[in-house]
Short mmCIF file of C-alpha atoms in Angstrom, two decimals:
data_model
loop_
_atom_site.label_atom_id
_atom_site.label_comp_id
_atom_site.label_asym_id
_atom_site.label_seq_id
_atom_site.Cartn_x
_atom_site.Cartn_y
_atom_site.Cartn_z
CA UNK A 1 -16.44 66.80 11.53
CA UNK A 2 -14.29 69.92 11.32
CA UNK A 3 -16.21 71.55 14.20
CA UNK A 4 -17.49 68.79 16.50
CA UNK A 5 -18.09 71.27 19.37
CA UNK A 6 -20.51 73.29 17.24
CA UNK A 7 -19.06 76.67 18.28
CA UNK A 8 -17.86 79.76 16.44
CA UNK A 9 -14.12 79.29 15.92
CA UNK A 10 -13.16 82.89 16.48
CA UNK A 11 -9.70 82.54 18.05
CA UNK A 12 -8.63 85.29 20.44
CA UNK A 13 -5.15 85.46 21.99
CA UNK A 14 -6.06 87.96 24.72
CA UNK A 15 -7.76 86.99 27.98
CA UNK A 16 -11.23 88.49 27.64
CA UNK A 17 -14.66 87.64 29.02
CA UNK A 18 -17.90 88.59 27.29
CA UNK A 19 -20.01 90.79 29.53
CA UNK A 20 -23.39 89.32 30.54
CA UNK A 21 -25.14 92.41 29.15
CA UNK A 22 -23.15 92.57 25.90
CA UNK A 23 -26.22 91.72 23.80
CA UNK A 24 -28.42 94.82 23.48
CA UNK A 25 -31.85 93.77 22.20
CA UNK A 26 -34.11 96.55 20.85
CA UNK A 27 -37.88 96.71 21.35
CA UNK A 28 -40.08 97.11 18.30
CA UNK A 29 -42.53 100.00 18.68
CA UNK A 30 -44.81 101.32 15.94
CA UNK A 31 -47.63 103.23 17.67
CA UNK A 32 -47.23 106.33 19.83
CA UNK A 33 -49.30 106.92 22.95
CA UNK A 34 -51.52 109.23 20.88
CA UNK A 35 -52.27 106.57 18.28
CA UNK A 36 -49.88 107.87 15.61
CA UNK A 37 -47.24 105.90 13.70
CA UNK A 38 -43.71 106.69 14.86
CA UNK A 39 -41.94 108.73 12.12
CA UNK A 40 -39.30 106.07 11.53
CA UNK A 41 -41.74 103.10 11.81
CA UNK A 42 -43.72 101.30 9.15
CA UNK A 43 -47.27 100.18 9.88
CA UNK A 44 -48.04 96.55 9.05
CA UNK A 45 -50.47 95.65 6.30
CA UNK A 46 -53.66 95.08 8.29
CA UNK A 47 -57.20 95.19 6.93
CA UNK A 48 -60.01 97.21 8.44
CA UNK A 49 -61.89 93.99 9.17
CA UNK A 50 -58.98 92.50 11.11
CA UNK A 51 -58.22 95.73 12.93
CA UNK A 52 -61.83 96.18 14.06
CA UNK A 53 -62.12 92.54 15.12
CA UNK A 54 -58.88 92.91 17.05
CA UNK A 55 -60.17 96.00 18.85
CA UNK A 56 -63.58 94.49 19.57
CA UNK A 57 -61.91 91.46 21.11
CA UNK A 58 -59.72 93.59 23.38
CA UNK A 59 -62.70 95.70 24.37
CA UNK A 60 -64.79 92.59 25.17
CA UNK A 61 -62.06 90.98 27.25
CA UNK A 62 -61.50 94.16 29.29
CA UNK A 63 -65.22 94.32 30.13
CA UNK A 64 -65.42 90.59 30.84
CA UNK A 65 -62.44 90.85 33.17
CA UNK A 66 -64.02 93.75 35.06
CA UNK A 67 -67.31 91.90 35.55
CA UNK A 68 -65.76 88.57 36.55
CA UNK A 69 -63.35 90.21 38.97
CA UNK A 70 -66.43 91.60 40.66
CA UNK A 71 -68.21 88.25 40.46
CA UNK A 72 -65.35 86.58 42.32
CA UNK A 73 -65.48 89.25 45.04
CA UNK A 74 -69.20 88.52 45.37
CA UNK A 75 -68.49 84.84 45.85
CA UNK A 76 -70.16 83.81 42.62
CA UNK A 77 -67.00 82.22 41.14
CA UNK A 78 -64.04 80.91 43.08
CA UNK A 79 -61.14 82.37 41.10
CA UNK A 80 -60.31 84.71 38.22
CA UNK A 81 -57.30 86.10 36.35
CA UNK A 82 -57.44 89.28 34.32
CA UNK A 83 -55.57 90.08 31.10
CA UNK A 84 -55.35 93.72 32.21
CA UNK A 85 -52.60 95.57 30.33
CA UNK A 86 -51.75 92.63 28.08
CA UNK A 87 -54.81 92.66 25.80
CA UNK A 88 -52.83 93.85 22.75
CA UNK A 89 -50.05 91.32 23.24
CA UNK A 90 -52.47 88.41 23.31
CA UNK A 91 -55.09 89.56 20.81
CA UNK A 92 -52.80 91.00 18.13
CA UNK A 93 -50.62 87.89 18.15
CA UNK A 94 -53.69 85.68 17.75
CA UNK A 95 -54.92 87.90 14.91
CA UNK A 96 -51.66 87.29 13.01
CA UNK A 97 -52.19 83.51 12.98
CA UNK A 98 -54.16 81.14 10.81
CA UNK A 99 -57.38 79.88 12.38
CA UNK A 100 -56.04 76.31 12.23
CA UNK A 101 -52.72 77.09 13.94
CA UNK A 102 -52.49 75.48 17.36
CA UNK A 103 -52.57 77.71 20.44
CA UNK A 104 -51.01 76.46 23.66
CA UNK A 105 -51.73 79.04 26.32
CA UNK A 106 -50.71 79.61 29.92
CA UNK A 107 -53.74 81.14 31.63
CA UNK A 108 -54.05 84.84 30.69
CA UNK A 109 -54.81 84.36 26.99
CA UNK A 110 -58.63 84.41 26.99
CA UNK A 111 -58.50 87.13 24.32
CA UNK A 112 -56.88 84.74 21.83
CA UNK A 113 -59.70 82.26 22.43
CA UNK A 114 -62.42 84.87 22.01
CA UNK A 115 -60.77 86.15 18.80
CA UNK A 116 -61.20 82.65 17.38
CA UNK A 117 -64.89 82.52 18.24
CA UNK A 118 -65.25 81.26 21.82
CA UNK A 119 -68.60 82.67 22.87
CA UNK A 120 -69.62 84.61 25.96
CA UNK A 121 -71.78 81.70 27.14
CA UNK A 122 -68.88 79.29 26.69
CA UNK A 123 -66.71 81.48 28.90
CA UNK A 124 -69.39 81.62 31.57
CA UNK A 125 -70.17 77.91 31.49
CA UNK A 126 -66.50 77.10 32.08
CA UNK A 127 -66.14 79.55 34.93
CA UNK A 128 -69.23 78.19 36.68
CA UNK A 129 -68.25 74.57 35.99
CA UNK A 130 -71.80 73.72 34.95
CA UNK A 131 -73.02 70.84 32.77
CA UNK A 132 -72.57 72.90 29.61
CA UNK A 133 -68.88 73.43 30.29
CA UNK A 134 -66.75 71.80 27.59
CA UNK A 135 -64.42 70.59 30.35
CA UNK A 136 -67.30 68.97 32.26
CA UNK A 137 -66.58 71.01 35.36
CA UNK A 138 -63.26 69.28 36.01
CA UNK A 139 -61.11 72.40 35.99
CA UNK A 140 -60.93 75.59 38.03
CA UNK A 141 -62.16 78.81 36.38
CA UNK A 142 -60.27 80.31 33.38
CA UNK A 143 -58.73 76.95 32.44
CA UNK A 144 -60.32 77.03 28.98
CA UNK A 145 -59.91 74.68 26.05
CA UNK A 146 -61.55 74.14 22.69
CA UNK A 147 -60.75 71.38 20.22
CA UNK A 148 -62.88 73.08 17.58
CA UNK A 149 -60.85 76.27 17.86
CA UNK A 150 -57.42 74.59 18.10
CA UNK A 151 -56.86 75.89 21.63
CA UNK A 152 -55.22 73.31 23.86
CA UNK A 153 -56.82 73.01 27.31
CA UNK A 154 -54.87 74.95 29.92
CA UNK A 155 -53.12 73.13 32.77
CA UNK A 156 -52.23 74.83 36.05
CA UNK A 157 -48.57 73.78 36.43
CA UNK A 158 -46.28 76.41 34.90
CA UNK A 159 -44.36 75.68 31.73
CA UNK A 160 -45.82 72.29 30.87
CA UNK A 161 -47.10 73.57 27.53
CA UNK A 162 -43.64 74.68 26.33
CA UNK A 163 -42.11 71.28 25.50
CA UNK A 164 -45.57 70.08 24.46
CA UNK A 165 -45.72 72.90 21.91
CA UNK A 166 -42.33 71.91 20.53
CA UNK A 167 -43.42 68.31 20.10
CA UNK A 168 -46.73 69.26 18.53
CA UNK A 169 -45.06 71.70 16.12
CA UNK A 170 -42.47 69.08 15.13
CA UNK A 171 -45.37 66.77 14.30
CA UNK A 172 -46.84 69.51 12.08
CA UNK A 173 -43.50 69.73 10.29
CA UNK A 174 -42.96 65.98 9.74
CA UNK A 175 -45.91 65.86 7.39
CA UNK A 176 -44.04 68.21 5.04
CA UNK A 177 -40.60 66.54 5.04
CA UNK A 178 -39.54 64.70 1.90
CA UNK A 179 -38.95 61.05 2.89
CA UNK A 180 -36.04 60.66 0.47
CA UNK A 181 -34.12 63.89 1.02
CA UNK A 182 -35.12 64.68 4.57
CA UNK A 183 -35.66 68.29 3.49
CA UNK A 184 -38.75 70.45 3.90
CA UNK A 185 -40.76 69.72 0.78
CA UNK A 186 -43.23 72.62 1.01
CA UNK A 187 -44.51 75.40 3.20
CA UNK A 188 -45.89 74.06 6.50
CA UNK A 189 -49.66 74.48 6.54
CA UNK A 190 -50.01 75.24 10.22
CA UNK A 191 -47.70 76.16 13.10
CA UNK A 192 -48.00 76.30 16.88
CA UNK A 193 -47.84 79.33 19.16
CA UNK A 194 -46.97 78.87 22.82
CA UNK A 195 -47.72 81.61 25.37
CA UNK A 196 -46.05 81.85 28.77
CA UNK A 197 -45.01 84.46 31.30
CA UNK A 198 -41.44 85.43 32.15
CA UNK A 199 -41.88 83.56 35.42
CA UNK A 200 -42.64 80.32 33.59
CA UNK A 201 -39.37 80.84 31.70
CA UNK A 202 -37.64 79.97 34.98
CA UNK A 203 -39.04 76.45 34.81
CA UNK A 204 -36.89 73.63 33.45
CA UNK A 205 -39.53 72.92 30.80
CA UNK A 206 -38.69 76.24 29.16
CA UNK A 207 -35.06 75.30 28.56
CA UNK A 208 -35.87 71.77 27.43
CA UNK A 209 -38.59 73.02 25.10
CA UNK A 210 -36.53 75.76 23.45
CA UNK A 211 -33.43 73.62 23.03
CA UNK A 212 -35.44 70.80 21.48
CA UNK A 213 -37.21 73.25 19.14
CA UNK A 214 -33.92 74.78 18.06
CA UNK A 215 -32.11 71.48 17.46
CA UNK A 216 -35.00 69.83 15.63
CA UNK A 217 -36.17 73.04 13.93
CA UNK A 218 -39.79 72.86 15.06
CA UNK A 219 -42.17 75.48 13.58
CA UNK A 220 -43.26 76.91 16.94
CA UNK A 221 -43.62 80.55 17.98
CA UNK A 222 -42.66 81.01 21.62
CA UNK A 223 -44.51 84.08 22.92
CA UNK A 224 -43.09 85.25 26.25
CA UNK A 225 -45.29 87.75 28.09
CA UNK A 226 -42.84 89.70 30.24
CA UNK A 227 -45.22 91.68 32.47
CA UNK A 228 -42.66 92.34 35.18
CA UNK A 229 -43.87 89.96 37.87
CA UNK A 230 -44.22 86.22 38.46
CA UNK A 231 -47.06 86.64 40.97
CA UNK A 232 -45.12 88.72 43.53
CA UNK A 233 -41.57 88.11 42.33
CA UNK A 234 -40.19 91.03 40.25
CA UNK A 235 -38.22 90.29 37.12
CA UNK A 236 -34.93 91.50 38.60
CA UNK A 237 -35.20 88.74 41.22
CA UNK A 238 -35.99 86.12 38.59
CA UNK A 239 -33.09 86.55 36.16
CA UNK A 240 -29.97 88.62 35.56
CA UNK A 241 -29.77 88.55 31.75
CA UNK A 242 -31.46 90.86 29.23
CA UNK A 243 -35.01 89.63 29.62
CA UNK A 244 -36.21 86.44 27.94
CA UNK A 245 -35.20 87.44 24.41
CA UNK A 246 -31.50 86.98 25.15
CA UNK A 247 -32.16 83.32 25.90
CA UNK A 248 -33.66 82.80 22.48
CA UNK A 249 -30.44 84.04 20.90
CA UNK A 250 -28.50 81.77 23.26
CA UNK A 251 -30.42 78.77 21.97
CA UNK A 252 -29.86 79.78 18.36
CA UNK A 253 -33.46 80.88 17.77
CA UNK A 254 -34.56 83.90 15.72
CA UNK A 255 -35.77 86.41 18.31
CA UNK A 256 -37.55 89.75 18.56
CA UNK A 257 -38.70 91.94 21.45
CA UNK A 258 -41.86 94.03 21.04
CA UNK A 259 -43.81 96.66 22.90
CA UNK A 260 -46.67 94.56 24.20
CA UNK A 261 -48.96 97.56 24.54
CA UNK A 262 -48.62 98.24 20.81
CA UNK A 263 -51.10 96.11 18.84
CA UNK A 264 -49.53 96.97 15.49
CA UNK A 265 -46.02 96.02 16.64
CA UNK A 266 -47.22 92.71 18.06
CA UNK A 267 -49.23 91.96 14.92
CA UNK A 268 -46.29 92.73 12.62
CA UNK A 269 -43.84 90.67 14.68
CA UNK A 270 -46.13 87.65 14.95
CA UNK A 271 -47.05 87.80 11.26
CA UNK A 272 -43.35 87.68 10.35
CA UNK A 273 -42.66 84.99 12.96
CA UNK A 274 -45.38 82.81 11.47
CA UNK A 275 -43.89 83.29 7.99
CA UNK A 276 -40.48 82.17 9.25
CA UNK A 277 -41.91 79.14 11.08
CA UNK A 278 -44.03 78.00 8.14
CA UNK A 279 -41.59 78.59 5.29
CA UNK A 280 -38.28 77.82 6.98
CA UNK A 281 -39.56 75.24 9.43
CA UNK A 282 -37.87 76.66 12.53
CA UNK A 283 -38.79 78.25 15.86
CA UNK A 284 -39.09 81.95 16.69
CA UNK A 285 -39.12 83.67 20.08
CA UNK A 286 -41.13 86.84 20.69
CA UNK A 287 -40.78 88.69 24.00
CA UNK A 288 -43.62 91.06 24.75
CA UNK A 289 -43.03 93.88 27.24
CA UNK A 290 -46.25 95.04 28.89
CA UNK A 291 -46.79 95.87 32.55
CA UNK A 292 -49.37 93.77 34.43
CA UNK A 293 -51.81 96.53 35.36
CA UNK A 294 -53.78 94.45 37.86
CA UNK A 295 -53.14 91.76 40.43
CA UNK A 296 -51.76 88.38 39.42
CA UNK A 297 -55.16 86.87 40.23
CA UNK A 298 -58.07 87.38 42.60
CA UNK A 299 -55.96 85.59 45.21
CA UNK A 300 -53.24 88.25 45.03
CA UNK A 301 -52.75 91.70 46.58
CA UNK A 302 -50.03 93.60 44.62
CA UNK A 303 -49.85 96.37 47.22
CA UNK A 304 -47.70 94.01 49.26
CA UNK A 305 -44.84 93.96 46.74
CA UNK A 306 -45.06 97.05 44.51
CA UNK A 307 -45.68 100.71 45.21
CA UNK A 308 -48.47 102.97 44.06
CA UNK A 309 -45.87 105.20 42.41
CA UNK A 310 -44.61 102.29 40.32
CA UNK A 311 -48.13 101.45 39.23
CA UNK A 312 -48.87 105.07 38.42
CA UNK A 313 -45.78 105.26 36.18
CA UNK A 314 -46.82 102.18 34.21
CA UNK A 315 -50.37 102.89 33.18
CA UNK A 316 -50.14 102.60 29.37
CA UNK A 317 -53.45 101.20 28.15
CA UNK A 318 -53.05 99.08 24.99
CA UNK A 319 -56.74 99.31 24.17
CA UNK A 320 -56.83 103.10 24.36
CA UNK A 321 -53.69 103.39 22.23
CA UNK A 322 -55.13 101.20 19.48
CA UNK A 323 -58.54 102.88 19.72
CA UNK A 324 -56.95 106.26 19.00
CA UNK A 325 -55.26 104.82 15.90
CA UNK A 326 -58.55 103.37 14.66
CA UNK A 327 -60.32 106.70 15.13
CA UNK A 328 -57.61 108.43 13.11
CA UNK A 329 -58.13 105.90 10.30
CA UNK A 330 -61.88 106.72 10.35
CA UNK A 331 -62.48 103.06 11.10
CA UNK A 332 -64.12 103.60 14.50
CA UNK A 333 -66.85 105.98 15.64
CA UNK A 334 -66.38 106.99 19.28
CA UNK A 335 -70.09 107.40 20.00
CA UNK A 336 -70.81 103.92 18.63
CA UNK A 337 -67.92 102.59 20.69
CA UNK A 338 -69.45 103.96 23.93
CA UNK A 339 -72.84 102.43 23.08
CA UNK A 340 -71.23 99.09 22.27
CA UNK A 341 -69.52 98.99 25.66
CA UNK A 342 -72.81 99.48 27.48
CA UNK A 343 -74.45 96.72 25.43
CA UNK A 344 -71.56 94.33 26.11
CA UNK A 345 -71.81 94.99 29.86
CA UNK A 346 -75.49 94.07 29.74
CA UNK A 347 -74.79 90.92 27.73
CA UNK A 348 -72.08 89.83 30.14
CA UNK A 349 -74.30 90.26 33.18
CA UNK A 350 -77.14 88.36 31.47
CA UNK A 351 -74.80 85.52 30.52
CA UNK A 352 -73.47 85.35 34.07
CA UNK A 353 -76.97 85.00 35.44
CA UNK A 354 -77.78 82.28 32.91
CA UNK A 355 -74.68 80.23 33.64
CA UNK A 356 -74.91 80.28 37.44
CA UNK A 357 -78.31 78.58 37.47
CA UNK A 358 -77.38 75.78 35.02
CA UNK A 359 -77.06 72.43 36.77
CA UNK A 360 -73.65 71.04 37.68
CA UNK A 361 -72.33 68.02 35.76
CA UNK A 362 -73.48 64.59 36.95
CA UNK A 363 -71.00 62.93 39.29
CA UNK A 364 -70.26 60.15 36.80
CA UNK A 365 -68.80 62.77 34.44
CA UNK A 366 -65.70 62.66 36.67
CA UNK A 367 -64.70 59.33 35.17
CA UNK A 368 -66.92 58.84 32.11
CA UNK A 369 -64.27 59.49 29.45
CA UNK A 370 -60.94 59.42 31.25
CA UNK A 371 -60.61 55.98 29.68
CA UNK A 372 -62.79 54.34 27.04
CA UNK A 373 -63.98 52.10 29.87
CA UNK A 374 -63.14 53.10 33.46
CA UNK A 375 -60.36 50.92 34.83
CA UNK A 376 -61.18 48.90 38.01
CA UNK A 377 -59.22 51.21 40.31
CA UNK A 378 -61.00 54.29 38.98
CA UNK A 379 -64.37 52.58 39.26
CA UNK A 380 -63.68 51.59 42.90
CA UNK A 381 -62.68 55.16 43.74
CA UNK A 382 -65.85 56.45 42.10
CA UNK A 383 -68.05 54.05 44.12
CA UNK A 384 -66.24 55.04 47.33
CA UNK A 385 -66.85 58.70 46.53
CA UNK A 386 -70.58 58.07 46.04
CA UNK A 387 -70.81 56.30 49.39
CA UNK A 388 -68.93 59.13 51.08
CA UNK A 389 -71.30 61.75 49.67
CA UNK A 390 -74.37 59.69 50.73
CA UNK A 391 -73.02 59.58 54.29
CA UNK A 392 -72.40 63.37 54.34
CA UNK A 393 -75.14 64.91 52.18
CA UNK A 394 -75.07 68.25 54.01
CA UNK A 395 -71.43 68.74 53.01
CA UNK A 396 -72.26 68.18 49.32
CA UNK A 397 -75.67 69.85 48.82
CA UNK A 398 -75.33 70.26 45.04
CA UNK A 399 -74.21 66.70 44.32
CA UNK A 400 -75.98 64.63 47.00
CA UNK A 401 -79.44 64.92 45.49
CA UNK A 402 -78.31 63.79 42.07
CA UNK A 403 -76.55 60.53 42.98
CA UNK A 404 -78.27 57.53 41.50
#
């Protein structure tokens, strides 16, 4: 090999270090705050049907978040996380994908799931962990998953989905590699998108996942949601470099940074990223910049680590920005929009009331399909749990009466 170190052989005879901020990455922005197209920008080709569905999804998620935040405060659900301020980043990226593309989410991407068809009742059943929950009540609220909608079930530990997405995407690619030449024989039918926050990018899984994707050219779109905070840790205490996008360049991955409050910019960037991944069989990194308007979760109080002035200076609403653009296209009637919001609020409250009275899963659902047949150790633990609950029925009022 003429270049076994795999580096650019640009010889320099002067002692010179490259500054850590030498790479200046721009941010793609298409929409103005007033819903106009920037004079020097080009709007993506998006149909009225897609645009309206995109808006309706963002609108629904904002209203669902408001209601479930309140439900948690009332003690009706144990935990909740809002998508507040990041609705465009999540929804517009999902809209740019194929329905059969795999989504591997972190925990704030409920809009992507709803865009694909996850129903209001399915959301509620999961959050109340009742017997209609697809996850059989085994997970805490907002840890959704749907095999039918190609949405991998969320896991709580940060960053685990990043190397998983690389591996899954590489599997998607293998089916299209010519066995004789080792080259990509055709366009890859489906790709994988992997969402994560800038805080998760501090996990080791991030670096392993991106390096593997770059070296093996996996058709995965890494979508980094840089909302400024990893729970209470601000971005400037997490990393020194130019955001997350600079790391993509460092790993040799095609990279773009977008205004995450701009649905059109996110849609255009993700559409192009999918084209690159499917036709060239390689990864792409998108960094979305959108301030987290609310708390990290219902367990968090942001007043302890950021000021009211900071929050007041970062109040761009992605839904309002896109709504103004739709109105200017004559694709949305504002009076109808107001009526729709009221109807959605009523539907959400009704679904909440339905879900909270549905019975909890039977105790045996804990182990019923972990293995094809429960292993002896698991069976013994299950029997011990039943005996424990029988001895302390008052501590387990929901379960005790249903043990056989």
